[in-house]
Tab-separated table of C-alpha atoms in Angstrom:
chain	number	residue	atom	x	y	z
A	1	VAL	CA	34.390	-51.436	32.940
A	2	ALA	CA	36.768	-49.624	30.533
A	3	THR	CA	38.289	-51.485	27.579
A	4	GLU	CA	41.063	-50.513	25.156
A	5	LEU	CA	39.482	-50.275	21.692
A	6	ASN	CA	42.635	-51.198	19.783
A	7	THR	CA	43.623	-54.246	21.844
A	8	GLY	CA	40.406	-55.282	23.571
A	9	GLN	CA	42.273	-55.415	26.869
A	10	LEU	CA	40.643	-54.412	30.133
A	11	ALA	CA	41.731	-50.907	31.197
A	12	GLY	CA	40.012	-51.003	34.580
A	13	SER	CA	36.829	-51.491	36.604
A	14	PHE	CA	35.379	-48.412	38.273
A	15	CYS	CA	32.463	-47.036	40.323
A	16	ARG	CA	32.034	-50.012	42.592
A	17	ARG	CA	29.030	-50.165	44.896
A	18	GLY	CA	29.330	-49.215	48.537
A	19	ARG	CA	27.900	-47.117	51.356
A	20	SER	CA	30.748	-44.701	52.117
A	21	HIS	CA	30.608	-41.030	51.085
A	22	GLU	CA	32.603	-41.689	47.903
A	23	GLU	CA	30.589	-44.739	46.868
A	24	MET	CA	27.096	-45.356	45.498
A	25	ILE	CA	24.613	-48.005	46.599
A	26	MET	CA	23.735	-48.415	42.916
A	27	SER	CA	23.792	-46.355	39.741
A	28	ILE	CA	21.431	-45.921	36.832
A	29	PRO	CA	23.108	-46.397	33.409
A	30	ILE	CA	25.025	-43.450	31.958
A	31	SER	CA	22.572	-41.251	30.042
A	32	ASP	CA	25.055	-38.772	28.644
A	33	SER	CA	28.694	-37.721	28.716
A	34	PHE	CA	30.446	-34.385	28.417
A	35	ILE	CA	33.858	-32.765	28.077
A	36	ARG	CA	35.179	-30.474	30.807
A	37	GLY	CA	38.466	-28.879	29.809
A	38	SER	CA	40.230	-31.750	28.096
A	39	GLU	CA	38.712	-34.516	30.239
A	40	PHE	CA	35.819	-36.884	29.589
A	41	HIS	CA	33.059	-36.947	32.253
A	42	ALA	CA	29.655	-38.496	32.989
A	43	TRP	CA	27.017	-37.871	35.643
A	44	LEU	CA	26.044	-40.945	37.647
A	45	PHE	CA	23.040	-41.135	39.962
A	46	SER	CA	22.261	-43.558	42.780
A	47	ILE	CA	18.517	-43.725	43.459
A	48	PRO	CA	18.416	-45.104	47.050
A	49	ASP	CA	20.741	-42.456	48.526
A	50	LYS	CA	19.866	-39.646	46.031
A	51	LYS	CA	23.582	-39.261	45.323
A	52	LEU	CA	24.715	-37.427	42.174
A	53	VAL	CA	28.326	-38.078	41.171
A	54	ASN	CA	30.499	-36.461	38.507
A	55	TRP	CA	32.686	-39.320	37.315
A	56	ASN	CA	35.954	-38.134	35.765
A	57	ILE	CA	36.402	-40.938	33.254
A	58	SER	CA	39.681	-39.663	31.762
A	59	LYS	CA	41.404	-39.315	35.125
A	60	SER	CA	40.038	-42.669	36.354
A	61	ILE	CA	41.509	-44.548	33.393
A	62	LYS	CA	44.802	-42.663	33.607
A	63	MET	CA	45.237	-43.289	37.361
A	64	GLY	CA	43.645	-46.749	37.453
A	65	ILE	CA	41.206	-45.895	40.273
A	66	GLN	CA	37.802	-44.217	40.261
A	67	GLN	CA	37.959	-40.438	40.421
A	68	TYR	CA	34.898	-38.334	41.272
A	69	ASP	CA	35.130	-34.562	40.830
A	70	GLU	CA	31.820	-33.757	42.567
A	71	ILE	CA	29.508	-35.639	44.916
A	72	VAL	CA	26.219	-34.123	46.036
A	73	ASN	CA	22.920	-35.351	47.465
A	74	LEU	CA	19.911	-34.080	45.562
A	75	VAL	CA	17.106	-32.491	47.566
A	76	GLY	CA	13.815	-33.246	45.824
A	77	ARG	CA	10.228	-32.326	46.590
A	78	LYS	CA	9.762	-35.482	48.683
A	79	ASN	CA	11.789	-37.021	51.475
A	80	GLU	CA	11.958	-40.395	49.737
A	81	SER	CA	14.329	-41.664	47.036
A	82	LEU	CA	14.332	-39.969	43.635
A	83	PRO	CA	13.373	-42.542	40.974
A	84	PHE	CA	15.304	-41.034	38.063
A	85	LEU	CA	15.510	-42.917	34.775
A	86	SER	CA	17.979	-40.530	33.119
A	87	VAL	CA	20.326	-37.662	34.021
A	88	HIS	CA	21.778	-35.157	31.524
A	89	PRO	CA	24.086	-32.136	31.935
A	90	LEU	CA	22.178	-28.932	31.220
A	91	ASP	CA	25.018	-26.440	31.714
A	92	SER	CA	28.067	-26.205	33.971
A	93	ALA	CA	25.866	-25.606	37.026
A	94	HIS	CA	22.735	-27.718	36.411
A	95	ILE	CA	21.525	-31.194	35.457
A	96	VAL	CA	18.125	-32.318	34.220
A	97	GLY	CA	16.675	-35.710	35.127
A	98	TYR	CA	13.525	-37.655	34.260
A	99	ASN	CA	11.740	-38.433	37.505
A	100	SER	CA	9.484	-41.436	36.861
A	101	GLY	CA	7.331	-40.549	39.874
A	102	GLN	CA	7.417	-44.137	41.158
A	103	TYR	CA	8.481	-43.499	44.732
A	104	SER	CA	7.030	-46.740	46.072
A	105	GLU	CA	4.308	-49.275	45.380
A	106	ARG	CA	1.839	-46.960	47.116
A	107	VAL	CA	3.119	-43.545	46.027
A	108	TYR	CA	3.017	-42.692	42.336
A	109	MET	CA	3.194	-39.141	41.010
A	110	THR	CA	3.005	-37.927	37.420
A	111	PRO	CA	6.470	-38.201	35.805
A	112	ALA	CA	8.300	-34.961	35.007
A	113	TYR	CA	11.708	-33.598	34.119
A	114	GLU	CA	13.394	-31.886	37.075
A	115	ILE	CA	16.279	-29.423	36.973
A	116	TYR	CA	18.766	-29.412	39.870
A	117	GLU	CA	21.596	-27.125	40.849
A	118	VAL	CA	24.797	-29.168	40.953
A	119	GLU	CA	26.562	-27.289	43.750
A	120	SER	CA	23.695	-27.340	46.275
A	121	GLY	CA	21.675	-30.317	45.018
A	122	VAL	CA	18.495	-28.229	45.304
A	123	ILE	CA	15.688	-28.576	42.757
A	124	LYS	CA	15.324	-25.375	40.710
A	125	ASP	CA	12.554	-26.098	38.220
A	126	THR	CA	10.149	-28.737	36.891
A	127	ILE	CA	9.090	-29.420	33.295
A	128	LYS	CA	5.643	-31.010	33.336
A	129	LEU	CA	4.754	-32.929	30.190
A	130	PHE	CA	1.910	-35.230	31.110
A	131	ASN	CA	-1.388	-35.638	32.879
A	132	LYS	CA	-1.709	-38.591	35.223
A	133	ILE	CA	-3.316	-41.671	33.653
A	134	GLU	CA	-5.391	-44.095	35.715
A	135	LEU	CA	-6.606	-47.098	33.715
A	136	ARG	CA	-7.187	-50.702	34.763
A	137	THR	CA	-5.563	-53.184	32.422
A	138	GLY	CA	-5.741	-56.462	34.325
A	139	ASP	CA	-2.005	-56.896	33.647
A	140	ASP	CA	0.384	-56.558	36.594
A	141	VAL	CA	3.259	-55.674	34.259
A	142	TYR	CA	1.395	-53.332	31.912
A	143	ARG	CA	-0.213	-50.974	34.396
A	144	SER	CA	-1.085	-47.279	34.071
A	145	ARG	CA	2.070	-46.270	35.946
A	146	VAL	CA	4.240	-47.462	33.034
A	147	PHE	CA	2.243	-45.760	30.264
A	148	LEU	CA	4.404	-42.609	30.509
A	149	SER	CA	7.773	-44.364	30.259
A	150	VAL	CA	10.252	-42.631	27.926
A	151	GLN	CA	13.635	-43.004	26.255
A	152	ASP	CA	15.492	-39.703	25.923
A	153	CYS	CA	18.601	-37.968	24.629
A	154	MET	CA	20.159	-34.495	24.700
A	155	LYS	CA	21.300	-32.391	21.756
A	156	PRO	CA	25.122	-31.989	21.946
A	157	ASP	CA	24.887	-28.265	22.790
A	158	ASN	CA	22.342	-29.043	25.566
A	159	SER	CA	19.766	-26.694	24.051
A	160	ARG	CA	17.142	-29.377	23.357
A	161	LEU	CA	16.022	-32.626	24.941
A	162	ALA	CA	14.189	-35.281	22.936
A	163	CYS	CA	12.161	-38.077	24.502
A	164	GLY	CA	10.366	-40.886	22.718
A	165	MET	CA	7.520	-42.577	24.559
A	166	PHE	CA	7.792	-46.303	25.094
A	167	TYR	CA	4.091	-47.209	25.002
A	168	MET	CA	2.691	-44.257	23.012
A	169	PRO	CA	3.502	-43.296	19.379
A	170	VAL	CA	4.740	-39.836	20.363
A	171	PHE	CA	8.095	-38.149	20.821
A	172	ASN	CA	8.643	-34.722	22.338
A	173	ILE	CA	11.236	-32.024	21.669
A	174	ILE	CA	11.785	-29.989	24.841
A	175	ASP	CA	13.564	-26.703	25.375
A	176	PRO	CA	14.721	-27.138	28.996
A	177	HIS	CA	15.553	-23.444	29.284
A	178	THR	CA	12.126	-22.081	28.298
A	179	LYS	CA	10.150	-25.275	29.149
A	180	GLN	CA	8.485	-25.219	25.727
A	181	VAL	CA	7.474	-28.668	24.438
A	182	HIS	CA	6.737	-29.740	20.860
A	183	GLY	CA	5.016	-33.127	20.613
A	184	ILE	CA	5.172	-35.115	17.373
A	185	ARG	CA	3.356	-38.180	16.163
A	186	ILE	CA	4.561	-39.756	12.924
A	187	LYS	CA	1.715	-40.422	10.492
A	188	GLY	CA	0.781	-44.084	10.274
A	189	THR	CA	2.041	-45.159	13.712
A	190	LYS	CA	-0.264	-47.385	15.761
A	191	SER	CA	-2.502	-45.827	18.384
A	192	PHE	CA	-1.957	-46.238	22.096
A	193	SER	CA	-3.736	-49.236	23.604
A	194	ALA	CA	-4.398	-49.945	27.270
A	195	LYS	CA	-5.277	-53.553	26.389
A	196	ASN	CA	-2.411	-54.499	24.075
A	197	ARG	CA	1.186	-53.680	24.943
A	198	ILE	CA	2.639	-51.980	21.867
A	199	VAL	CA	6.247	-50.807	22.152
A	200	HIS	CA	6.999	-47.663	20.170
A	201	TYR	CA	10.269	-45.716	20.717
A	202	MET	CA	12.959	-48.001	22.135
A	203	ASP	CA	15.970	-45.658	21.972
A	204	MET	CA	16.886	-42.091	20.984
A	205	ALA	CA	20.050	-40.279	19.886
A	206	ALA	CA	20.670	-36.810	18.481
A	207	ASN	CA	23.305	-34.636	16.842
A	208	ASP	CA	23.058	-30.940	15.981
A	209	ASP	CA	20.741	-31.555	13.020
A	210	PHE	CA	18.826	-34.809	13.485
A	211	ILE	CA	17.063	-36.998	16.032
A	212	CYS	CA	17.555	-40.714	15.402
A	213	ALA	CA	14.925	-42.996	16.903
A	214	LEU	CA	14.789	-46.776	17.154
A	215	TYR	CA	11.116	-47.479	16.530
A	216	CYS	CA	9.363	-50.812	16.992
A	217	GLY	CA	5.583	-50.361	16.773
A	218	GLU	CA	4.842	-53.999	17.604
A	219	LYS	CA	3.771	-56.128	20.545
């Protein structure tokens, strides 16, 4: 939904669900936006059909109907859906997404950032941050497969990616071009617990100089 800031009036509803080539079964929330030429864009991703869509926001609002500049199906390492939690533009030809590894109730792989070529949809590289964690908690909601959940953001020039961990007191600064990772734990933050659900980094944002993090540190 697009809304006029000055008047509060509805400017249009876009990106409706559907099963045709130019529709998505569903879409994860917008992770990032970017400018191409003079137009405002965002990458959308539909998990069930592995469909990556470049939504031209400026043209959609101007014309009153949804306008997609590119539509491509991503080809991952598995034949199943790609459980992305975020998608960011890396450069004009690539995107980077956080694959949660949760392909199904039975299949769970260690989460990682994956880089895809936009034109072909083929995976080009993987940034591995974590080792797999297998711990029994006795809590159906707080299981080991959620321990590595993250909130992330991209630096405006796309040179760095920052991700704060939801259940661990750590955030990482990643160079997606060299795959170098710098992990940081702020002094005084509570330790990770497999017994007590402690929420740490709830949201992240960055400009050229600073990372801003919404930190909780409580049950």
